[in-house]
Amino acid sequence: MKLHTLLATTLICSAGLLGLGLAPAARAAGETAANATTHAADTLSISNGWVRWLPNGLPQAGYLTLTNNGDQPVDLLGASSPDFGDVMLHQSIGSGSTMRMVMVDKLTIPAHGKVDISPGGYHLMLMTATHPVAPGGTVQMVLKFSNGKTLTTALPVRSAGGQ
Amino acid sequence: MQTPIHTPVKVSLGHIPSPTPDHTLRRAVRRAARALTYRLWTGLAAGAMALCLTACQKPPQDWKLTDVSGHMPDLQFSLTSDTGAPITEAAFKGDITLVFFGYTHCPDVCPETMARLSQVIQQLGPKADHVRIAFISVDPHRDTPAMLHAYVRAFDPQHAQGMTGSDQAIAALARRYRVAYELGKPGPDGNYEVDHSAAIYIFDGQSHIRLMATDNDSAEVLVHDLRLLIADAA
């Protein structure tokens, strides 16, 4: 496992050295990446995104994985959605047998690492839908990062059961 | 229940006239010895019976969840169902009941738990006929029966029942099962969160507490233990 990571790091570092001349152009082009699921030129990518639908216009949760292929850690600073009046990054924390939710100001994605925003941990709390959201549909999510980048992605809406 | 074998045998010497005739004393000693022997035998018999009751029962189950049998009171409540009708534990008699305390405005842990329980029901297949999910609201002000009805049906329309009640009824029930919950301060939009216990309490068809699961226990672990519990009831 360690060796694997080391190997991957070495490979990425070499690639980084080779691609040095191209980097500024790639940065300029990738400033605002639309629908970023995988962007070779970007250091950040979003995968496994989904939203759990709940009835009655209840607050819902959005989940995704953030991967940072860059050499520097990057912070997720904010999230918004045209489909919801309010989006907040929260974390469910278990203390003993009791669960509570705390607001998260920033979430660091380590260099060459990833962070799962997944059930029972971090979640994007979506409140006050601007229009009816239903399973089978999508929710647009705009994520702002500390490196100045903004990624937009479409999260598929799943049923309450997560299917 | 079991007669303690070390109980001192009282030999009344109070009425024995002094000086004590030798034969009276001997009789008293014999009586005491007989009583002691009797007590020893009853003690031994009771001990043997207790041993047999334990050993002659079915072998201990290979539970993956926490076995809490006998450590918590039986399921008992008087609440309002998600159709607005009064409901008590009698509605769950004969069914294995998975009790979870939560609230519908909880976007992460509660739906994740309900989703896991609905997966468990699906994985049990026809064996789930006598398995029920009881979602008890710790936020009775926002969780009206209608809200709860739509909520639990979104996860499992057949097996899930939402329940709410007065503040006092919910608080008493939470105390009964040592469930901690605390209403947070409302934000500018009036929304508030509720810190609460994420445990799942599993009762058998006779309303006896049997197992306890946490949010770390997977659907597979729950299915494993529920299969044992279903087999146990059969």
mmCIF file of C-alpha atoms in Angstrom:
data_model
loop_
_atom_site.group_PDB
_atom_site.id
_atom_site.type_symbol
_atom_site.label_atom_id
_atom_site.label_comp_id
_atom_site.label_asym_id
_atom_site.label_seq_id
_atom_site.Cartn_x
_atom_site.Cartn_y
_atom_site.Cartn_z
ATOM 1 C CA MET A 1 0.000 0.000 0.000
ATOM 2 C CA LYS A 2 2.754 2.397 1.045
ATOM 3 C CA LEU A 3 4.858 1.359 -1.901
ATOM 4 C CA HIS A 4 1.891 1.869 -4.133
ATOM 5 C CA THR A 5 1.407 5.434 -2.932
ATOM 6 C CA LEU A 6 5.114 6.124 -3.210
ATOM 7 C CA LEU A 7 5.142 4.808 -6.754
ATOM 8 C CA ALA A 8 2.120 6.864 -7.692
ATOM 9 C CA THR A 9 3.687 9.960 -6.149
ATOM 10 C CA THR A 10 6.923 9.389 -8.047
ATOM 11 C CA LEU A 11 5.032 8.938 -11.280
ATOM 12 C CA ILE A 12 2.954 12.077 -10.751
ATOM 13 C CA CYS A 13 6.051 14.083 -9.757
ATOM 14 C CA SER A 14 7.857 13.003 -12.910
ATOM 15 C CA ALA A 15 4.799 13.839 -14.954
ATOM 16 C CA GLY A 16 4.670 17.199 -13.195
ATOM 17 C CA LEU A 17 8.297 17.935 -14.107
ATOM 18 C CA LEU A 18 7.742 16.979 -17.723
ATOM 19 C CA GLY A 19 4.549 18.993 -17.961
ATOM 20 C CA LEU A 20 5.949 22.119 -16.323
ATOM 21 C CA GLY A 21 5.949 24.155 -19.509
ATOM 22 C CA LEU A 22 2.271 23.379 -20.131
ATOM 23 C CA ALA A 23 1.063 24.118 -16.639
ATOM 24 C CA PRO A 24 0.207 27.859 -16.920
ATOM 25 C CA ALA A 25 -1.891 27.303 -20.038
ATOM 26 C CA ALA A 26 -3.693 24.380 -18.406
ATOM 27 C CA ARG A 27 -4.398 26.460 -15.323
ATOM 28 C CA ALA A 28 -5.893 29.269 -17.371
ATOM 29 C CA ALA A 29 -8.099 26.877 -19.307
ATOM 30 C CA GLY A 30 -9.244 25.021 -16.220
ATOM 31 C CA GLU A 31 -10.193 28.112 -14.185
ATOM 32 C CA THR A 32 -13.875 27.259 -14.292
ATOM 33 C CA ALA A 33 -14.445 23.695 -15.301
ATOM 34 C CA ALA A 34 -18.006 22.790 -16.109
ATOM 35 C CA ASN A 35 -19.340 19.334 -15.333
ATOM 36 C CA ALA A 36 -16.006 18.172 -14.029
ATOM 37 C CA THR A 37 -16.083 14.474 -13.453
ATOM 38 C CA THR A 38 -12.583 13.893 -14.727
ATOM 39 C CA HIS A 39 -10.379 16.674 -15.992
ATOM 40 C CA ALA A 40 -6.909 15.561 -16.909
ATOM 41 C CA ALA A 41 -5.619 19.106 -16.853
ATOM 42 C CA ASP A 42 -7.062 19.815 -13.408
ATOM 43 C CA THR A 43 -5.554 18.718 -10.174
ATOM 44 C CA LEU A 44 -8.988 18.384 -8.637
ATOM 45 C CA SER A 45 -11.752 16.060 -9.681
ATOM 46 C CA ILE A 46 -15.180 15.043 -8.445
ATOM 47 C CA SER A 47 -16.532 11.504 -8.561
ATOM 48 C CA ASN A 48 -19.229 9.286 -6.973
ATOM 49 C CA GLY A 49 -21.588 12.237 -6.618
ATOM 50 C CA TRP A 50 -25.237 11.788 -5.636
ATOM 51 C CA VAL A 51 -28.056 13.356 -3.656
ATOM 52 C CA ARG A 52 -30.429 11.470 -1.364
ATOM 53 C CA TRP A 53 -33.995 12.539 -2.062
ATOM 54 C CA LEU A 54 -36.323 13.039 0.902
ATOM 55 C CA PRO A 55 -40.053 13.879 0.818
ATOM 56 C CA ASN A 56 -41.847 16.962 2.203
ATOM 57 C CA GLY A 57 -39.119 19.352 1.000
ATOM 58 C CA LEU A 58 -36.936 18.192 3.878
ATOM 59 C CA PRO A 59 -33.248 19.116 3.967
ATOM 60 C CA GLN A 60 -31.367 16.641 1.791
ATOM 61 C CA ALA A 61 -27.746 15.591 1.647
ATOM 62 C CA GLY A 62 -25.351 15.616 -1.278
ATOM 63 C CA TYR A 63 -22.356 13.297 -1.389
ATOM 64 C CA LEU A 64 -19.238 13.106 -3.571
ATOM 65 C CA THR A 65 -15.555 12.260 -3.558
ATOM 66 C CA LEU A 66 -12.948 14.963 -4.113
ATOM 67 C CA THR A 67 -9.606 13.869 -5.486
ATOM 68 C CA ASN A 68 -6.561 16.099 -5.518
ATOM 69 C CA ASN A 69 -3.866 14.970 -7.931
ATOM 70 C CA GLY A 70 -1.782 18.050 -7.271
ATOM 71 C CA ASP A 71 1.328 18.489 -5.164
ATOM 72 C CA GLN A 72 -0.357 20.984 -2.856
ATOM 73 C CA PRO A 73 -3.255 20.479 -0.461
ATOM 74 C CA VAL A 74 -6.402 22.302 -1.536
ATOM 75 C CA ASP A 75 -9.279 23.453 0.669
ATOM 76 C CA LEU A 76 -12.934 23.247 -0.269
ATOM 77 C CA LEU A 77 -14.188 26.644 0.859
ATOM 78 C CA GLY A 78 -17.784 26.781 -0.232
ATOM 79 C CA ALA A 79 -20.624 25.110 -2.062
ATOM 80 C CA SER A 80 -23.743 26.444 -3.728
ATOM 81 C CA SER A 81 -26.462 25.197 -6.015
ATOM 82 C CA PRO A 82 -28.933 26.923 -8.305
ATOM 83 C CA ASP A 83 -31.405 24.213 -7.240
ATOM 84 C CA PHE A 84 -31.282 25.023 -3.509
ATOM 85 C CA GLY A 85 -31.472 28.243 -1.545
ATOM 86 C CA ASP A 86 -28.815 27.128 0.862
ATOM 87 C CA VAL A 87 -25.939 24.630 0.769
ATOM 88 C CA MET A 88 -23.760 23.959 3.803
ATOM 89 C CA LEU A 89 -20.918 21.585 4.395
ATOM 90 C CA HIS A 90 -21.644 19.631 7.557
ATOM 91 C CA GLN A 91 -20.055 16.769 9.391
ATOM 92 C CA SER A 92 -21.877 14.168 11.478
ATOM 93 C CA ILE A 93 -19.847 13.448 14.568
ATOM 94 C CA GLY A 94 -20.533 10.617 16.956
ATOM 95 C CA SER A 95 -19.652 11.325 20.546
ATOM 96 C CA GLY A 96 -20.318 8.213 22.545
ATOM 97 C CA SER A 97 -23.681 7.018 21.359
ATOM 98 C CA THR A 98 -24.981 10.446 20.346
ATOM 99 C CA MET A 99 -24.651 11.868 16.847
ATOM 100 C CA ARG A 100 -24.477 15.577 16.193
ATOM 101 C CA MET A 101 -23.879 17.758 13.162
ATOM 102 C CA VAL A 102 -21.251 20.442 12.990
ATOM 103 C CA MET A 103 -20.682 23.118 10.389
ATOM 104 C CA VAL A 104 -17.420 22.782 8.459
ATOM 105 C CA ASP A 105 -15.744 25.995 7.251
ATOM 106 C CA LYS A 106 -13.167 24.320 5.078
ATOM 107 C CA LEU A 107 -12.308 20.814 4.083
ATOM 108 C CA THR A 108 -8.706 20.083 3.124
ATOM 109 C CA ILE A 109 -8.051 17.630 0.345
ATOM 110 C CA PRO A 110 -4.452 16.514 0.867
ATOM 111 C CA ALA A 111 -1.928 16.560 -1.972
ATOM 112 C CA HIS A 112 -2.273 13.347 -3.966
ATOM 113 C CA GLY A 113 -5.172 12.401 -1.743
ATOM 114 C CA LYS A 114 -8.924 12.314 -1.635
ATOM 115 C CA VAL A 115 -11.744 13.095 0.732
ATOM 116 C CA ASP A 116 -15.068 11.295 0.766
ATOM 117 C CA ILE A 117 -18.111 13.387 1.464
ATOM 118 C CA SER A 118 -20.201 10.340 2.266
ATOM 119 C CA PRO A 119 -23.053 9.166 4.559
ATOM 120 C CA GLY A 120 -22.298 9.285 8.257
ATOM 121 C CA GLY A 121 -19.421 11.728 7.772
ATOM 122 C CA TYR A 122 -19.221 14.882 5.720
ATOM 123 C CA HIS A 123 -22.293 15.906 3.743
ATOM 124 C CA LEU A 124 -23.480 18.855 1.727
ATOM 125 C CA MET A 125 -26.722 19.859 3.400
ATOM 126 C CA LEU A 126 -29.175 21.125 0.791
ATOM 127 C CA MET A 127 -31.992 23.304 2.053
ATOM 128 C CA THR A 128 -34.952 25.121 0.492
ATOM 129 C CA ALA A 129 -35.214 23.668 -2.999
ATOM 130 C CA THR A 130 -35.877 26.332 -5.623
ATOM 131 C CA HIS A 131 -37.978 23.831 -7.605
ATOM 132 C CA PRO A 132 -39.194 20.284 -6.944
ATOM 133 C CA VAL A 133 -36.331 17.803 -6.909
ATOM 134 C CA ALA A 134 -37.138 14.141 -7.490
ATOM 135 C CA PRO A 135 -35.287 10.829 -7.792
ATOM 136 C CA GLY A 136 -33.965 10.394 -11.309
ATOM 137 C CA GLY A 137 -33.241 14.108 -11.668
ATOM 138 C CA THR A 138 -29.996 15.965 -11.059
ATOM 139 C CA VAL A 139 -28.796 18.727 -8.757
ATOM 140 C CA GLN A 140 -26.172 21.217 -9.957
ATOM 141 C CA MET A 141 -23.416 21.715 -7.426
ATOM 142 C CA VAL A 142 -20.823 24.469 -7.552
ATOM 143 C CA LEU A 143 -17.755 23.967 -5.366
ATOM 144 C CA LYS A 144 -15.220 26.711 -4.591
ATOM 145 C CA PHE A 145 -11.644 25.874 -3.693
ATOM 146 C CA SER A 146 -8.716 27.679 -2.073
ATOM 147 C CA ASN A 147 -6.666 27.542 -5.271
ATOM 148 C CA GLY A 148 -9.189 29.871 -6.874
ATOM 149 C CA LYS A 149 -10.857 27.144 -8.877
ATOM 150 C CA THR A 150 -14.551 26.480 -9.080
ATOM 151 C CA LEU A 151 -15.860 23.106 -10.143
ATOM 152 C CA THR A 152 -19.436 22.509 -11.238
ATOM 153 C CA THR A 153 -20.936 19.067 -11.292
ATOM 154 C CA ALA A 154 -24.348 17.484 -11.764
ATOM 155 C CA LEU A 155 -25.254 15.113 -8.942
ATOM 156 C CA PRO A 156 -27.829 12.427 -9.764
ATOM 157 C CA VAL A 157 -30.757 12.307 -7.329
ATOM 158 C CA ARG A 158 -31.357 8.871 -5.837
ATOM 159 C CA SER A 159 -34.314 7.564 -3.844
ATOM 160 C CA ALA A 160 -34.450 7.901 -0.047
ATOM 161 C CA GLY A 161 -33.044 4.388 0.164
ATOM 162 C CA GLY A 162 -30.042 5.543 -1.865
ATOM 163 C CA GLN A 163 -30.857 3.410 -4.897
ATOM 164 C CA MET B 1 -34.687 -18.005 44.514
ATOM 165 C CA GLN B 2 -31.901 -20.417 45.275
ATOM 166 C CA THR B 3 -31.667 -21.471 48.917
ATOM 167 C CA PRO B 4 -28.357 -20.298 50.255
ATOM 168 C CA ILE B 5 -26.616 -23.339 51.661
ATOM 169 C CA HIS B 6 -24.695 -21.348 54.200
ATOM 170 C CA THR B 7 -27.783 -20.035 55.988
ATOM 171 C CA PRO B 8 -27.122 -20.464 59.679
ATOM 172 C CA VAL B 9 -29.481 -22.966 61.220
ATOM 173 C CA LYS B 10 -31.145 -21.494 64.239
ATOM 174 C CA VAL B 11 -31.265 -23.834 67.168
ATOM 175 C CA SER B 12 -33.404 -22.437 69.856
ATOM 176 C CA LEU B 13 -31.853 -23.090 73.231
ATOM 177 C CA GLY B 14 -34.049 -20.558 74.932
ATOM 178 C CA HIS B 15 -36.595 -22.969 76.402
ATOM 179 C CA ILE B 16 -34.138 -25.614 77.396
ATOM 180 C CA PRO B 17 -34.167 -25.716 81.165
ATOM 181 C CA SER B 18 -30.850 -25.364 82.840
ATOM 182 C CA PRO B 19 -29.035 -27.581 83.655
ATOM 183 C CA THR B 20 -29.666 -29.041 80.183
ATOM 184 C CA PRO B 21 -30.360 -32.735 80.223
ATOM 185 C CA ASP B 22 -27.921 -34.552 77.976
ATOM 186 C CA HIS B 23 -30.555 -36.206 75.772
ATOM 187 C CA THR B 24 -32.340 -32.905 75.049
ATOM 188 C CA LEU B 25 -29.122 -31.367 73.849
ATOM 189 C CA ARG B 26 -28.368 -34.409 71.684
ATOM 190 C CA ARG B 27 -31.870 -34.216 70.185
ATOM 191 C CA ALA B 28 -31.365 -30.520 69.434
ATOM 192 C CA VAL B 29 -28.035 -31.196 67.759
ATOM 193 C CA ARG B 30 -29.564 -34.051 65.710
ATOM 194 C CA ARG B 31 -32.422 -31.797 64.663
ATOM 195 C CA ALA B 32 -29.975 -29.111 63.682
ATOM 196 C CA ALA B 33 -27.880 -31.574 61.698
ATOM 197 C CA ARG B 34 -30.992 -32.887 59.917
ATOM 198 C CA ALA B 35 -32.094 -29.373 59.093
ATOM 199 C CA LEU B 36 -28.610 -28.579 57.819
ATOM 200 C CA THR B 37 -28.556 -31.687 55.647
ATOM 201 C CA TYR B 38 -31.999 -30.835 54.304
ATOM 202 C CA ARG B 39 -30.921 -27.300 53.506
ATOM 203 C CA LEU B 40 -27.741 -28.549 51.895
ATOM 204 C CA TRP B 41 -29.702 -30.915 49.679
ATOM 205 C CA THR B 42 -32.297 -28.303 48.690
ATOM 206 C CA GLY B 43 -29.481 -25.852 48.010
ATOM 207 C CA LEU B 44 -27.668 -28.371 45.868
ATOM 208 C CA ALA B 45 -30.850 -29.300 44.025
ATOM 209 C CA ALA B 46 -31.660 -25.645 43.338
ATOM 210 C CA GLY B 47 -28.100 -25.073 42.170
ATOM 211 C CA ALA B 48 -28.258 -28.075 39.885
ATOM 212 C CA MET B 49 -31.579 -26.885 38.509
ATOM 213 C CA ALA B 50 -30.190 -23.416 37.824
ATOM 214 C CA LEU B 51 -27.203 -24.979 36.092
ATOM 215 C CA CYS B 52 -29.447 -27.183 34.002
ATOM 216 C CA LEU B 53 -31.650 -24.229 33.077
ATOM 217 C CA THR B 54 -28.590 -22.510 31.657
ATOM 218 C CA ALA B 55 -26.829 -25.529 30.210
ATOM 219 C CA CYS B 56 -29.923 -27.329 28.945
ATOM 220 C CA GLN B 57 -31.023 -24.258 26.959
ATOM 221 C CA LYS B 58 -30.011 -23.765 23.331
ATOM 222 C CA PRO B 59 -26.309 -23.047 22.889
ATOM 223 C CA PRO B 60 -25.442 -19.329 23.013
ATOM 224 C CA GLN B 61 -26.039 -17.608 19.694
ATOM 225 C CA ASP B 62 -23.179 -16.248 17.649
ATOM 226 C CA TRP B 63 -24.451 -12.666 17.742
ATOM 227 C CA LYS B 64 -22.521 -10.024 15.835
ATOM 228 C CA LEU B 65 -24.489 -7.205 17.448
ATOM 229 C CA THR B 66 -24.543 -6.492 21.174
ATOM 230 C CA ASP B 67 -26.724 -8.925 23.099
ATOM 231 C CA VAL B 68 -28.617 -6.790 25.613
ATOM 232 C CA SER B 69 -31.259 -9.361 26.593
ATOM 233 C CA GLY B 70 -32.572 -8.622 30.043
ATOM 234 C CA HIS B 71 -30.640 -5.377 30.333
ATOM 235 C CA MET B 72 -33.420 -3.076 29.227
ATOM 236 C CA PRO B 73 -37.167 -2.993 29.829
ATOM 237 C CA ASP B 74 -39.636 -4.549 27.403
ATOM 238 C CA LEU B 75 -41.009 -2.450 24.564
ATOM 239 C CA GLN B 76 -43.817 -0.342 25.997
ATOM 240 C CA PHE B 77 -45.200 2.979 24.816
ATOM 241 C CA SER B 78 -48.302 4.964 24.096
ATOM 242 C CA LEU B 79 -47.748 7.225 21.085
ATOM 243 C CA THR B 80 -49.406 8.487 17.887
ATOM 244 C CA SER B 81 -48.902 6.506 14.683
ATOM 245 C CA ASP B 82 -48.055 8.090 11.330
ATOM 246 C CA THR B 83 -51.743 7.877 10.422
ATOM 247 C CA GLY B 84 -52.643 9.926 13.512
ATOM 248 C CA ALA B 85 -54.136 7.039 15.493
ATOM 249 C CA PRO B 86 -53.079 6.054 19.016
ATOM 250 C CA ILE B 87 -50.539 3.242 18.942
ATOM 251 C CA THR B 88 -48.967 1.051 21.608
ATOM 252 C CA GLU B 89 -46.455 -1.791 21.631
ATOM 253 C CA ALA B 90 -49.394 -4.169 21.052
ATOM 254 C CA ALA B 91 -49.260 -3.180 17.351
ATOM 255 C CA PHE B 92 -45.840 -4.854 17.150
ATOM 256 C CA LYS B 93 -46.630 -8.050 19.102
ATOM 257 C CA GLY B 94 -45.460 -11.097 17.226
ATOM 258 C CA ASP B 95 -43.046 -9.106 15.088
ATOM 259 C CA ILE B 96 -39.334 -8.472 15.530
ATOM 260 C CA THR B 97 -39.165 -4.695 15.866
ATOM 261 C CA LEU B 98 -36.210 -2.489 15.014
ATOM 262 C CA VAL B 99 -36.657 0.713 17.003
ATOM 263 C CA PHE B 100 -34.799 3.833 15.947
ATOM 264 C CA PHE B 101 -35.087 7.306 17.482
ATOM 265 C CA GLY B 102 -34.558 10.098 14.959
ATOM 266 C CA TYR B 103 -36.113 13.119 13.258
ATOM 267 C CA THR B 104 -37.056 13.841 9.675
ATOM 268 C CA HIS B 105 -35.084 17.106 9.349
ATOM 269 C CA CYS B 106 -31.881 15.140 9.899
ATOM 270 C CA PRO B 107 -30.296 14.956 6.431
ATOM 271 C CA ASP B 108 -27.482 12.469 6.963
ATOM 272 C CA VAL B 109 -27.478 9.942 9.807
ATOM 273 C CA CYS B 110 -31.245 9.284 10.081
ATOM 274 C CA PRO B 111 -31.860 8.677 6.359
ATOM 275 C CA GLU B 112 -28.684 6.618 6.196
ATOM 276 C CA THR B 113 -29.932 4.455 9.081
ATOM 277 C CA MET B 114 -33.419 4.155 7.588
ATOM 278 C CA ALA B 115 -31.882 3.255 4.202
ATOM 279 C CA ARG B 116 -29.756 0.600 5.891
ATOM 280 C CA LEU B 117 -32.796 -0.854 7.668
ATOM 281 C CA SER B 118 -34.753 -0.943 4.408
ATOM 282 C CA GLN B 119 -31.815 -2.768 2.777
ATOM 283 C CA VAL B 120 -31.884 -5.250 5.655
ATOM 284 C CA ILE B 121 -35.590 -5.876 5.019
ATOM 285 C CA GLN B 122 -34.916 -6.381 1.305
ATOM 286 C CA GLN B 123 -32.068 -8.796 1.995
ATOM 287 C CA LEU B 124 -34.211 -10.812 4.410
ATOM 288 C CA GLY B 125 -36.776 -11.343 1.631
ATOM 289 C CA PRO B 126 -39.844 -13.331 2.750
ATOM 290 C CA LYS B 127 -38.232 -13.767 6.187
ATOM 291 C CA ALA B 128 -38.933 -10.065 6.758
ATOM 292 C CA ASP B 129 -42.701 -10.683 6.919
ATOM 293 C CA HIS B 130 -42.541 -10.422 10.689
ATOM 294 C CA VAL B 131 -39.873 -7.727 10.933
ATOM 295 C CA ARG B 132 -40.912 -4.094 11.460
ATOM 296 C CA ILE B 133 -39.108 -0.765 11.586
ATOM 297 C CA ALA B 134 -40.339 1.695 14.227
ATOM 298 C CA PHE B 135 -39.095 5.243 13.682
ATOM 299 C CA ILE B 136 -39.779 7.285 16.823
ATOM 300 C CA SER B 137 -39.434 11.039 16.430
ATOM 301 C CA VAL B 138 -37.378 13.008 18.939
ATOM 302 C CA ASP B 139 -38.672 16.186 17.259
ATOM 303 C CA PRO B 140 -42.439 15.921 17.793
ATOM 304 C CA HIS B 141 -43.068 19.614 17.041
ATOM 305 C CA ARG B 142 -41.976 19.382 13.412
ATOM 306 C CA ASP B 143 -42.653 15.692 12.868
ATOM 307 C CA THR B 144 -46.408 15.549 12.449
ATOM 308 C CA PRO B 145 -47.980 12.167 11.672
ATOM 309 C CA ALA B 146 -48.354 13.235 8.006
ATOM 310 C CA MET B 147 -44.659 14.193 7.773
ATOM 311 C CA LEU B 148 -43.653 10.898 9.331
ATOM 312 C CA HIS B 149 -45.986 8.935 7.074
ATOM 313 C CA ALA B 150 -44.401 10.302 3.890
ATOM 314 C CA TYR B 151 -40.928 9.954 5.398
ATOM 315 C CA VAL B 152 -41.049 6.309 6.471
ATOM 316 C CA ARG B 153 -42.917 5.298 3.323
ATOM 317 C CA ALA B 154 -40.074 6.731 1.239
ATOM 318 C CA PHE B 155 -37.847 4.047 2.768
ATOM 319 C CA ASP B 156 -40.187 1.121 3.229
ATOM 320 C CA PRO B 157 -43.948 1.369 2.708
ATOM 321 C CA GLN B 158 -44.651 -2.113 4.089
ATOM 322 C CA HIS B 159 -42.519 -2.537 7.193
ATOM 323 C CA ALA B 160 -41.885 0.948 8.539
ATOM 324 C CA GLN B 161 -44.060 2.790 11.039
ATOM 325 C CA GLY B 162 -43.410 6.376 12.109
ATOM 326 C CA MET B 163 -44.452 7.447 15.590
ATOM 327 C CA THR B 164 -44.664 10.695 17.457
ATOM 328 C CA GLY B 165 -46.217 11.909 20.682
ATOM 329 C CA SER B 166 -46.226 14.565 23.344
ATOM 330 C CA ASP B 167 -42.907 15.932 24.610
ATOM 331 C CA GLN B 168 -43.497 14.057 27.851
ATOM 332 C CA ALA B 169 -44.292 10.738 26.164
ATOM 333 C CA ILE B 170 -41.189 10.942 23.949
ATOM 334 C CA ALA B 171 -38.970 12.015 26.848
ATOM 335 C CA ALA B 172 -40.256 9.171 29.040
ATOM 336 C CA LEU B 173 -39.685 6.618 26.293
ATOM 337 C CA ALA B 174 -36.188 7.950 25.577
ATOM 338 C CA ARG B 175 -35.386 7.704 29.297
ATOM 339 C CA ARG B 176 -36.669 4.143 29.359
ATOM 340 C CA TYR B 177 -34.102 3.138 26.718
ATOM 341 C CA ARG B 178 -31.409 5.605 27.817
ATOM 342 C CA VAL B 179 -31.650 7.492 24.547
ATOM 343 C CA ALA B 180 -30.050 10.919 24.755
ATOM 344 C CA TYR B 181 -31.363 13.719 22.580
ATOM 345 C CA GLU B 182 -31.065 17.456 22.678
ATOM 346 C CA LEU B 183 -32.752 20.094 20.560
ATOM 347 C CA GLY B 184 -30.308 22.626 19.123
ATOM 348 C CA LYS B 185 -30.804 26.386 18.900
ATOM 349 C CA PRO B 186 -32.843 27.451 15.868
ATOM 350 C CA GLY B 187 -30.885 29.297 13.159
ATOM 351 C CA PRO B 188 -32.072 32.513 11.445
ATOM 352 C CA ASP B 189 -34.313 30.418 9.172
ATOM 353 C CA GLY B 190 -35.889 28.678 12.171
ATOM 354 C CA ASN B 191 -34.231 25.397 11.321
ATOM 355 C CA TYR B 192 -32.638 23.514 14.172
ATOM 356 C CA GLU B 193 -30.838 20.260 14.591
ATOM 357 C CA VAL B 194 -31.322 17.555 17.157
ATOM 358 C CA ASP B 195 -28.357 15.693 18.604
ATOM 359 C CA HIS B 196 -29.523 12.184 19.245
ATOM 360 C CA SER B 197 -28.550 8.607 19.847
ATOM 361 C CA ALA B 198 -28.131 6.655 16.618
ATOM 362 C CA ALA B 199 -28.610 3.227 18.204
ATOM 363 C CA ILE B 200 -31.077 0.657 16.881
ATOM 364 C CA TYR B 201 -32.928 -1.360 19.528
ATOM 365 C CA ILE B 202 -34.097 -4.801 18.473
ATOM 366 C CA PHE B 203 -37.073 -6.380 20.256
ATOM 367 C CA ASP B 204 -38.427 -9.897 19.719
ATOM 368 C CA GLY B 205 -42.057 -10.822 19.076
ATOM 369 C CA GLN B 206 -42.764 -10.859 22.828
ATOM 370 C CA SER B 207 -41.545 -7.246 23.132
ATOM 371 C CA HIS B 208 -38.383 -8.308 24.971
ATOM 372 C CA ILE B 209 -35.198 -6.407 24.223
ATOM 373 C CA ARG B 210 -32.639 -8.645 22.535
ATOM 374 C CA LEU B 211 -29.978 -6.765 20.588
ATOM 375 C CA MET B 212 -28.560 -3.326 20.070
ATOM 376 C CA ALA B 213 -26.915 -2.031 16.891
ATOM 377 C CA THR B 214 -25.002 1.171 16.248
ATOM 378 C CA ASP B 215 -24.492 3.241 13.110
ATOM 379 C CA ASN B 216 -21.263 1.281 12.540
ATOM 380 C CA ASP B 217 -23.070 -2.031 12.079
ATOM 381 C CA SER B 218 -23.527 -2.873 8.407
ATOM 382 C CA ALA B 219 -26.720 -4.182 6.796
ATOM 383 C CA GLU B 220 -25.001 -7.587 6.482
ATOM 384 C CA VAL B 221 -24.324 -7.773 10.226
ATOM 385 C CA LEU B 222 -27.953 -6.863 10.962
ATOM 386 C CA VAL B 223 -29.206 -9.459 8.465
ATOM 387 C CA HIS B 224 -26.997 -12.116 10.088
ATOM 388 C CA ASP B 225 -28.386 -11.509 13.568
ATOM 389 C CA LEU B 226 -31.978 -11.046 12.442
ATOM 390 C CA ARG B 227 -31.844 -14.427 10.693
ATOM 391 C CA LEU B 228 -30.749 -15.979 14.010
ATOM 392 C CA LEU B 229 -33.488 -14.139 15.859
ATOM 393 C CA ILE B 230 -36.131 -15.213 13.315
ATOM 394 C CA ALA B 231 -34.919 -18.846 13.594
ATOM 395 C CA ASP B 232 -34.991 -18.532 17.383
ATOM 396 C CA ALA B 233 -38.644 -17.433 17.284
ATOM 397 C CA ALA B 234 -39.680 -20.257 14.945
#
